[in-house]
Tab-separated table of C-alpha atoms and ligand atoms in Angstrom:
chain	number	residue	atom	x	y	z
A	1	UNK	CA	-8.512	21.242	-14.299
A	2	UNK	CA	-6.622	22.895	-11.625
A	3	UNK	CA	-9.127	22.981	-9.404
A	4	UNK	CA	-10.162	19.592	-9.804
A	5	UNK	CA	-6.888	18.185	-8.763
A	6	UNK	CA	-6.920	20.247	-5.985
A	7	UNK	CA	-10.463	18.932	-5.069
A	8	UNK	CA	-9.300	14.862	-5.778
A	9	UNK	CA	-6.188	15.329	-3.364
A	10	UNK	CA	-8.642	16.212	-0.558
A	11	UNK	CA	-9.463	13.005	-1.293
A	12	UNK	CA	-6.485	10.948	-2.046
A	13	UNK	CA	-3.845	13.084	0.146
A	14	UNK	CA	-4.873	13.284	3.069
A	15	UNK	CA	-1.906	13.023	5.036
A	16	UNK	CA	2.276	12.359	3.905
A	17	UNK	CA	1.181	8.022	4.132
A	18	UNK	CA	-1.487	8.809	1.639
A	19	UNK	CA	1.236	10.026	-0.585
A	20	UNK	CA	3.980	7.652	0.268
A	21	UNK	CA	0.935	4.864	-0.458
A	22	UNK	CA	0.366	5.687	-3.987
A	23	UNK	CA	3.963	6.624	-4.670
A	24	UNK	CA	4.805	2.937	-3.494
A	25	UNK	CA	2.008	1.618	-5.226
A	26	UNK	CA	2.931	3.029	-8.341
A	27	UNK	CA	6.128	1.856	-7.903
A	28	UNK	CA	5.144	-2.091	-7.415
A	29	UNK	CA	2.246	-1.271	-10.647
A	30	UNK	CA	5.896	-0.152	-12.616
A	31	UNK	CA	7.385	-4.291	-11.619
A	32	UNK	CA	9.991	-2.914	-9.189
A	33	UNK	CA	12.009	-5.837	-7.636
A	34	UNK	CA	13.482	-2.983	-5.528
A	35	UNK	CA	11.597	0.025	-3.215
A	36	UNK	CA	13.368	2.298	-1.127
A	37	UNK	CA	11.600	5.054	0.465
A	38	UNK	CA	13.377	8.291	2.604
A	39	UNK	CA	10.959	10.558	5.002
A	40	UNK	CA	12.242	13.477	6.554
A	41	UNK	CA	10.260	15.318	9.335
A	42	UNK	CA	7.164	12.393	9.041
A	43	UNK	CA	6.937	12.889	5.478
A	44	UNK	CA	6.500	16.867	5.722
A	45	UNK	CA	9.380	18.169	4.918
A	46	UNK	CA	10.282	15.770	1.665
A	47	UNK	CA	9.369	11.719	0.857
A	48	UNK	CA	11.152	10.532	-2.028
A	49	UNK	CA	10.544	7.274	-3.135
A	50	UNK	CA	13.182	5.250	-5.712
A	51	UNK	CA	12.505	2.311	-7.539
A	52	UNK	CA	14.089	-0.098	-10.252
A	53	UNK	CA	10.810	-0.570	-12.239
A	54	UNK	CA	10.244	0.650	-16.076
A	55	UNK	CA	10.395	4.360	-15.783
A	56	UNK	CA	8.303	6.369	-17.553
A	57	UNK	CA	8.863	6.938	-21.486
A	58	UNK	CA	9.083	10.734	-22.562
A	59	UNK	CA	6.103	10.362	-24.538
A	60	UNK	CA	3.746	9.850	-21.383
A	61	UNK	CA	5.474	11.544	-18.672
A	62	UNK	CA	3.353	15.025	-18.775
A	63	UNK	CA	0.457	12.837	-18.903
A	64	UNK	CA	1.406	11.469	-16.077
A	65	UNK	CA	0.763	14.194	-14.211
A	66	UNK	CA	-3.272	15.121	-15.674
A	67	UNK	CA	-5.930	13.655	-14.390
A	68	UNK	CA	-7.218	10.358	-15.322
A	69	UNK	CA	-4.309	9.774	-17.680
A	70	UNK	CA	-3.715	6.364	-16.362
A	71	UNK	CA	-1.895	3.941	-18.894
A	72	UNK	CA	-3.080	1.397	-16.551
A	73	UNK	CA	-6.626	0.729	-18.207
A	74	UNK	CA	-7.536	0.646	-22.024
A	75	UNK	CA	-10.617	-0.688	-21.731
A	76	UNK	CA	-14.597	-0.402	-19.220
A	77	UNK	CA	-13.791	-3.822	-19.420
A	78	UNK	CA	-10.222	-3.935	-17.830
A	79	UNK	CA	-12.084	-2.025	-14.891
A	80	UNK	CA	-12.785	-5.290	-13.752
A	81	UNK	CA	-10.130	-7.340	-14.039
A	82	UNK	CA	-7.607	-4.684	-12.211
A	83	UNK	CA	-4.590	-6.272	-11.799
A	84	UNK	CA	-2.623	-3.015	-10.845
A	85	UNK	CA	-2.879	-1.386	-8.213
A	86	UNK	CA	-3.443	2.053	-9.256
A	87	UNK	CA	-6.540	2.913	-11.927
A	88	UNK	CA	-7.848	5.679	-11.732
A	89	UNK	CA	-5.207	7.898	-12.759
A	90	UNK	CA	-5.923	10.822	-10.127
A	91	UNK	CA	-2.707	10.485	-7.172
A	92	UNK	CA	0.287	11.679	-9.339
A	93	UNK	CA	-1.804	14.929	-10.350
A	94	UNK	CA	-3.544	15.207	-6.802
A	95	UNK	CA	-0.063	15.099	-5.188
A	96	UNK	CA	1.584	17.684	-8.061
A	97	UNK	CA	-1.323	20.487	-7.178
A	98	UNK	CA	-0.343	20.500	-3.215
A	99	UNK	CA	3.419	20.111	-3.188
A	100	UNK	CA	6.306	20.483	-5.397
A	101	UNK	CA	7.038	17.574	-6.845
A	102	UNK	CA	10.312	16.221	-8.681
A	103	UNK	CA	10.290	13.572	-11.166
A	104	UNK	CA	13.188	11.997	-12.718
A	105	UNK	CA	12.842	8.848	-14.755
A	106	UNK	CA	14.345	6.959	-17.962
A	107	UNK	CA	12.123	4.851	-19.634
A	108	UNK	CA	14.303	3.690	-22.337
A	109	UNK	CA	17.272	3.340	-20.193
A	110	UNK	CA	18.867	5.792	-22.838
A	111	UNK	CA	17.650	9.184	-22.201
A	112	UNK	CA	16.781	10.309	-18.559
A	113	UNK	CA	14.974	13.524	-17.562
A	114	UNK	CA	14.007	15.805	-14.393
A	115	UNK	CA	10.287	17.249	-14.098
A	116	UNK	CA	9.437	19.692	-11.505
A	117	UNK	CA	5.875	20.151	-10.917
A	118	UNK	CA	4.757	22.304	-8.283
A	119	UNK	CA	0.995	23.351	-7.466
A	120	UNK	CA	-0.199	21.528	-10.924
A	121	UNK	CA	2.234	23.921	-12.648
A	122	UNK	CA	5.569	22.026	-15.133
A	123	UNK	CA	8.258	24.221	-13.557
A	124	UNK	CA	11.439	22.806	-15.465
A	125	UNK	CA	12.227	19.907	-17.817
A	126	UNK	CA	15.583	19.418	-18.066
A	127	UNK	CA	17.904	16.368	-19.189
A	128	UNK	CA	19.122	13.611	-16.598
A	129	UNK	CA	21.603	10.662	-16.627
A	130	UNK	CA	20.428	7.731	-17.579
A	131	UNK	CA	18.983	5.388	-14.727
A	132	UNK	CA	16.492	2.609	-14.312
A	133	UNK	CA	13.480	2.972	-12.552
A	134	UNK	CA	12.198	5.962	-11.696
A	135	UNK	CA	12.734	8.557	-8.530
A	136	UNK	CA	9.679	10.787	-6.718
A	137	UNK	CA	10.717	13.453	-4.336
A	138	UNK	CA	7.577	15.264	-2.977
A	139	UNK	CA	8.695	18.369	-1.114
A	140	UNK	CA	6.714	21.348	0.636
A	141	UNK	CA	3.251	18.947	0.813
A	142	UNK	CA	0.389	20.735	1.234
A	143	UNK	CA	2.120	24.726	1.363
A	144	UNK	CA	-1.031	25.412	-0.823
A	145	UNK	CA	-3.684	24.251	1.732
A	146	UNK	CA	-3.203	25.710	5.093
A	147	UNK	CA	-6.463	24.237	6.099
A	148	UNK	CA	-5.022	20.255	5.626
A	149	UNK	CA	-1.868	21.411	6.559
A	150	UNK	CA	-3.290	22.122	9.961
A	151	UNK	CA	-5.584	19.120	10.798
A	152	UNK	CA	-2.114	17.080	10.159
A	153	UNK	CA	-0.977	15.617	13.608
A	154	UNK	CA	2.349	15.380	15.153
A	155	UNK	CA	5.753	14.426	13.230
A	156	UNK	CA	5.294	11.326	15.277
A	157	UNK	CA	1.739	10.361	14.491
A	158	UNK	CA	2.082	10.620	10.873
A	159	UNK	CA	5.940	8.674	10.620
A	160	UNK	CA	3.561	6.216	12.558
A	161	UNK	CA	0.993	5.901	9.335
A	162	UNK	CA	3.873	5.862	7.153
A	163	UNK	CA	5.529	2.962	8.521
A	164	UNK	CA	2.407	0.877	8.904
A	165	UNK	CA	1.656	1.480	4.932
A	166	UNK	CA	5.571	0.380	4.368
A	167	UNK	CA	4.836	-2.914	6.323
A	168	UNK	CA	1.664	-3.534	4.895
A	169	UNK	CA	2.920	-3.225	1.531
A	170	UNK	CA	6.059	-5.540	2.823
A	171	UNK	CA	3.696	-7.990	3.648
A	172	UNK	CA	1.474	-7.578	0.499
A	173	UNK	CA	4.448	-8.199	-1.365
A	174	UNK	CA	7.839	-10.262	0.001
A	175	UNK	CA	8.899	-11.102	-3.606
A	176	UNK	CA	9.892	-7.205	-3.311
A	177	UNK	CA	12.618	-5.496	-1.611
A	178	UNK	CA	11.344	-2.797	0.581
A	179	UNK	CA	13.340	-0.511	2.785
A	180	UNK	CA	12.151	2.443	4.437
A	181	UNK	CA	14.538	5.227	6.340
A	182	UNK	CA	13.056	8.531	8.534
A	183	UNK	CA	15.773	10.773	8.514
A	184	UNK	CA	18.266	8.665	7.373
A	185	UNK	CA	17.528	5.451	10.018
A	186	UNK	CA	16.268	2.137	8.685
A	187	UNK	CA	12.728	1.705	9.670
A	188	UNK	CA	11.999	-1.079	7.418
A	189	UNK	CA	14.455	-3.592	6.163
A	190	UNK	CA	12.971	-6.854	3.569
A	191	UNK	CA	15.003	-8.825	1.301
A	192	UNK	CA	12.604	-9.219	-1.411
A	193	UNK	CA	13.261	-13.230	-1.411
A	194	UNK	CA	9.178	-14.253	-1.312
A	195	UNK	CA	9.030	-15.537	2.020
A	196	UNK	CA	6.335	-14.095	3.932
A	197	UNK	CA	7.367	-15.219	7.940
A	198	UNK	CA	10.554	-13.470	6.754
A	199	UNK	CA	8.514	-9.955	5.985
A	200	UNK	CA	6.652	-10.352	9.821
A	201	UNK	CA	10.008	-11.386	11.643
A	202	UNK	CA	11.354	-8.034	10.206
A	203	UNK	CA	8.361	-6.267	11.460
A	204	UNK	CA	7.094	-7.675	14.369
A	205	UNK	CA	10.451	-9.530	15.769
A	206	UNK	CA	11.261	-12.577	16.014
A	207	UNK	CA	9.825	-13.366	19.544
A	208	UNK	CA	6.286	-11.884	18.413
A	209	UNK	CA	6.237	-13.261	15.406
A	210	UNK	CA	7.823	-17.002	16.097
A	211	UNK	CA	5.296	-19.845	16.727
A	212	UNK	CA	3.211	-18.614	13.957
A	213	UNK	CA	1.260	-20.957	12.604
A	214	UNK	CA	1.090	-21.265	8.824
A	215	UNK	CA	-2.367	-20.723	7.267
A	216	UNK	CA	-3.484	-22.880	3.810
A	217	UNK	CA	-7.358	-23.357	2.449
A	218	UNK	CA	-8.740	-23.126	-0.522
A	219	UNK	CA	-12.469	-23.482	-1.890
A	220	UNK	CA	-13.896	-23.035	-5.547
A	221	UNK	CA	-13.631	-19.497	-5.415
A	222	UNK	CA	-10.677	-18.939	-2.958
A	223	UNK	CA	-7.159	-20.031	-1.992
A	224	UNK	CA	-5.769	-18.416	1.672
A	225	UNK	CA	-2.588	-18.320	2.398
A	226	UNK	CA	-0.618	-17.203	5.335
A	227	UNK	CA	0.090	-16.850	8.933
A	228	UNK	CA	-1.492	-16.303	12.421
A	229	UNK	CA	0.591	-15.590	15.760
A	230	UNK	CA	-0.713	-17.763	18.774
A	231	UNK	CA	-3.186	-16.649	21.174
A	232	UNK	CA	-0.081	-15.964	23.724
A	233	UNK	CA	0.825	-13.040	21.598
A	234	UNK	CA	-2.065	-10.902	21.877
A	235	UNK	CA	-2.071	-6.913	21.184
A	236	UNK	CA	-4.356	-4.526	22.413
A	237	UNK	CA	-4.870	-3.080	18.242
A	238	UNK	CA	-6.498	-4.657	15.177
A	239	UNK	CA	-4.190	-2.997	13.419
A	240	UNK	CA	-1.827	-6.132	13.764
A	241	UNK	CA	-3.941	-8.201	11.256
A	242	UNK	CA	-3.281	-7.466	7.554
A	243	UNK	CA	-5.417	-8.568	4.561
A	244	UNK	CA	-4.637	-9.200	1.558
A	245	UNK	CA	-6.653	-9.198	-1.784
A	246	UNK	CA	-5.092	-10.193	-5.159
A	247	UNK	CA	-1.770	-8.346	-3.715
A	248	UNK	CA	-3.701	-5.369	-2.362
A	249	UNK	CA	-3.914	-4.538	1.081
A	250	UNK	CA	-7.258	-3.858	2.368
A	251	UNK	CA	-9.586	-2.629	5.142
A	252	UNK	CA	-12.887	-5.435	5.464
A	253	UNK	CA	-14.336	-5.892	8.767
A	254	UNK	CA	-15.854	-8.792	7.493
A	255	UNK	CA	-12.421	-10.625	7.524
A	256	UNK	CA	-11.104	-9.248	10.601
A	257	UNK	CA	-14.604	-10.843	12.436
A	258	UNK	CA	-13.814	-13.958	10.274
A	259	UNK	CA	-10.502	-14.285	11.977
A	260	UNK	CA	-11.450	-13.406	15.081
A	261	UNK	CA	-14.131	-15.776	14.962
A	262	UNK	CA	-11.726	-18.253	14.764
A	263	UNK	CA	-9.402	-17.456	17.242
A	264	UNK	CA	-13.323	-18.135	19.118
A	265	UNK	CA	-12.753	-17.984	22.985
A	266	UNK	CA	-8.782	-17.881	22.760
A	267	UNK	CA	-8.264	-14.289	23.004
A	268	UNK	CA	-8.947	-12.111	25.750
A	269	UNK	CA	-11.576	-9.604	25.125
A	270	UNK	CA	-9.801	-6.835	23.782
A	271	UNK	CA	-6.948	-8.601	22.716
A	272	UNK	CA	-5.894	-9.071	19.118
A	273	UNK	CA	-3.827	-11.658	17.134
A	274	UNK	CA	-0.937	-10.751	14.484
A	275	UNK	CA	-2.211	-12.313	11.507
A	276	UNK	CA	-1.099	-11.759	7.806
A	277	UNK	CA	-3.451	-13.412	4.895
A	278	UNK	CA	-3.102	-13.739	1.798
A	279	UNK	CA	-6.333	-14.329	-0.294
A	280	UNK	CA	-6.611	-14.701	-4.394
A	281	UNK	CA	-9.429	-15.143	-6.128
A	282	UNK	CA	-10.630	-14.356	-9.354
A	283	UNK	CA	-10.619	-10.232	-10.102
A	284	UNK	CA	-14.464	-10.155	-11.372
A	285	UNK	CA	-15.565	-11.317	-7.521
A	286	UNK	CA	-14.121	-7.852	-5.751
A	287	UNK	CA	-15.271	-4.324	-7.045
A	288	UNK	CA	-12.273	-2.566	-5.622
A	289	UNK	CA	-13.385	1.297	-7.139
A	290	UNK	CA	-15.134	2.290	-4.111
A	291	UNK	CA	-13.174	4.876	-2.671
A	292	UNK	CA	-10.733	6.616	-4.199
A	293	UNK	CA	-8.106	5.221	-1.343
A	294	UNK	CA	-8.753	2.081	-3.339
A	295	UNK	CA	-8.693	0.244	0.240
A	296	UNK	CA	-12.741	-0.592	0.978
A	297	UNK	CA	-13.605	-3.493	-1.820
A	298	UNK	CA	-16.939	-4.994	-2.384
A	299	UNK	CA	-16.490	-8.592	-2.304
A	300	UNK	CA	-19.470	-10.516	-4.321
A	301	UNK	CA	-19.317	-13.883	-2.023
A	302	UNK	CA	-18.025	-12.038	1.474
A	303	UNK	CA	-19.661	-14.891	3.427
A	304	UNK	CA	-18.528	-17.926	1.939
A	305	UNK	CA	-14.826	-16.282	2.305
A	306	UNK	CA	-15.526	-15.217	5.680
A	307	UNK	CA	-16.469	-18.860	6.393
A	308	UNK	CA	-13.481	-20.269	5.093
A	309	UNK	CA	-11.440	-17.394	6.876
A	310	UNK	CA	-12.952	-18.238	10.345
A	311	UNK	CA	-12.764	-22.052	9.436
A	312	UNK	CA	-9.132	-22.105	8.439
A	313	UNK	CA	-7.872	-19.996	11.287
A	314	UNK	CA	-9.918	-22.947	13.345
A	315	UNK	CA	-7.998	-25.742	12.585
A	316	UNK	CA	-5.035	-24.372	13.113
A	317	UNK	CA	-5.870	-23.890	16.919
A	318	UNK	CA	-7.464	-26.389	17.185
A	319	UNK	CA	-5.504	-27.963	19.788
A	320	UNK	CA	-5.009	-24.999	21.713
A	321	UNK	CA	-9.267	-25.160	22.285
A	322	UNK	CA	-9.284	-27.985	23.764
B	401	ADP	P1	-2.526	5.305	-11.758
B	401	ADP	O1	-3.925	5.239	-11.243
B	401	ADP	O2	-2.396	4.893	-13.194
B	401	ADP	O3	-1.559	4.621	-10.855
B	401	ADP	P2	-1.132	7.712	-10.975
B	401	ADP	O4	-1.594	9.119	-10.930
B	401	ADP	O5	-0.766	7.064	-9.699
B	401	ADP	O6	-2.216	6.880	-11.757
B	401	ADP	O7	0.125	7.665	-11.966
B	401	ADP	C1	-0.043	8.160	-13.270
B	401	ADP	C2	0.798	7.402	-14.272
B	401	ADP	O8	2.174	7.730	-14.084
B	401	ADP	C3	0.730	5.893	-14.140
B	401	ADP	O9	-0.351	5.361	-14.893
B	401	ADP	C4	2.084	5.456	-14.716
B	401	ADP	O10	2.008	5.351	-16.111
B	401	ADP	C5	3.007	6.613	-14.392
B	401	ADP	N1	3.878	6.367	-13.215
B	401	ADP	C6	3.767	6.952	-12.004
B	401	ADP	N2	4.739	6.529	-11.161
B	401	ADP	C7	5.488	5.642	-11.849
B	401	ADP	C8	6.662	4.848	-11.536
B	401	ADP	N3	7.243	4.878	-10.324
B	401	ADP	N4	7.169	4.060	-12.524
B	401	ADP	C9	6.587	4.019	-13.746
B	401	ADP	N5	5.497	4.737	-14.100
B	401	ADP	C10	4.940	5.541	-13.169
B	402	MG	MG1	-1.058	5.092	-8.925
């Protein structure tokens, strides 16, 4: 059992934004209207993330941290039709057998309590105020594997991968207020009032991000919407577009070409738009349990989407082409 964790967080924490991502995403899954996450020392030194969601009820909050005790799915079935965004019930252990980990949560809004976990091991249970929602510090990640510890990269690099998870949640989700603070600085500011061109003005500025364009199709299968930055306001990184599944954010090349595609001879080779999508369609058409990450999804129509994709991003500069 023990081991097994250990084995899973080689593949779910790899680095302090692995854990910060499935802390967050755990937090959205619990119907948080408010996220605030604290980094010290790039995530190395402590993350603790807060949240107003449902807590966790005294009944499942051990189980929370085995494996594959997700209260997420009941059901093969449910597998898919995910509508969460955690499944598979593996990050709260994985993260609990390399770091110490403190949990403190209500539930029932009556009785609160504090876990301490550390290397897979319950340390203390002890009683807690009352609160809502529920709050995650993860201290001391990774003091159990010297080797991962190691291949991390500088403070910098790794605040780096934290922030862009906190904006690409941001942008996966404006109807939720996200802030994010490395040693005690805002990083990350949204006010959790839906609006999406408010979410990329607070990341990208309101110079990079003004003149989008706003982005609308839908097809028998699909609806897309969003926003794409003109062709003046070109970055020398991909990592500028953001994709989004059903609320997930996700890694397909297939969509990235798609926009690109339609962008056509407007960008200078090399140079990359900042586009945010938004694209629903029904659950049974995306198999997103192919990596643990949950990130890489297998989409059963790719190329009809990537035609609408390319086509929609088209028309809107249109003008522009000719
Ligand atoms: P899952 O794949 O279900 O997300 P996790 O290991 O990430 O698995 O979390 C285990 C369980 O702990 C979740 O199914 C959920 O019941 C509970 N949990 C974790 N974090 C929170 C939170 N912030 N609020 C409410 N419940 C939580
Ligand atoms: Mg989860």
């Amino acid at each position: 059992e023990q081991l097994s964790n250990k084995i899973a967080a080689g593949e779910v924490v790899e680095r302090p934004a692995s854990v910060v991502k499935e802390l967050v995403e755990n937090a959205v899954d619990a119907g948080s209207s408010r996220i605030r996450v604290d980094v010290f020392e790039g995530g190395l030194s402590s993350i603790r993330v807060m949240d107003d969601g449902e807590g966790i009820l005294e009944e499942d909050r051990e189980a929370a941290f085995f494996r594959h005790a997700t209260s997420k799915i009941k059901t093969d079935r449910d597998l898919f039709r995910i509508g969460t965004l955690g499944f598979r019930g593996e990050a709260l252990p994985s993260i609990a057998s390399v770091a110490e980990v403190t949990l403190t949560t209500s539930g029932d809004g009556r009785t609160g309590e504090k876990i301490i976990v550390k290397g897979g091991q319950v340390k203390t249970r002890t009683s807690a105020p009352p609160r809502k929602g529920t709050e995650i510090i993860v201290e001391d990640l990774f003091f159990n594997t010297p080797a991962r510890l190691k291949y991390l990269k500088t403070i910098h690099t790794e605040l780096g991968h934290i922030s862009d998870i906190l904006n690409r949640m941001a942008l996966a989700r404006p109807d939720i207020a996200f802030e994010l603070y490395n040693e005690g600085r805002t990083m990350l500011k949204t006010s959790g009032r839906n609006d999406l061109l408010q979410v990329l003005y607070s990341i990208y500025g309101k110079t990079a991000a003004g003149e989008m364009k706003v982005l609308k199709a839908s097809s028998a299968d699909f609806q897309i919407k969003g926003y794409a930055a003109s062709p003046s306001e070109v970055r020398s990184s991909r990592s500028y577009m953001t994709m989004i599944l059903n609320g997930r954010y996700i890694k397909n090349h297939a969509l990235v070409k798609a926009v690109l595609s339609g962008y056509n001879t407007l960008l200078p080779i090399g140079k990359f738009p900042i586009v945010c999508l938004h694209i629903s369609l029904n659950p049974q058409l995306v198999d997103v349990n192919v990596h643990p990450s949950k990130m890489e999804v297998r989409l059963s129509k790719e190329k009809a989407l990537q035609e609408l994709v390319t086509e929609t991003v088209r028309n809107v500069w249109r003008n522009e082409q000719l």
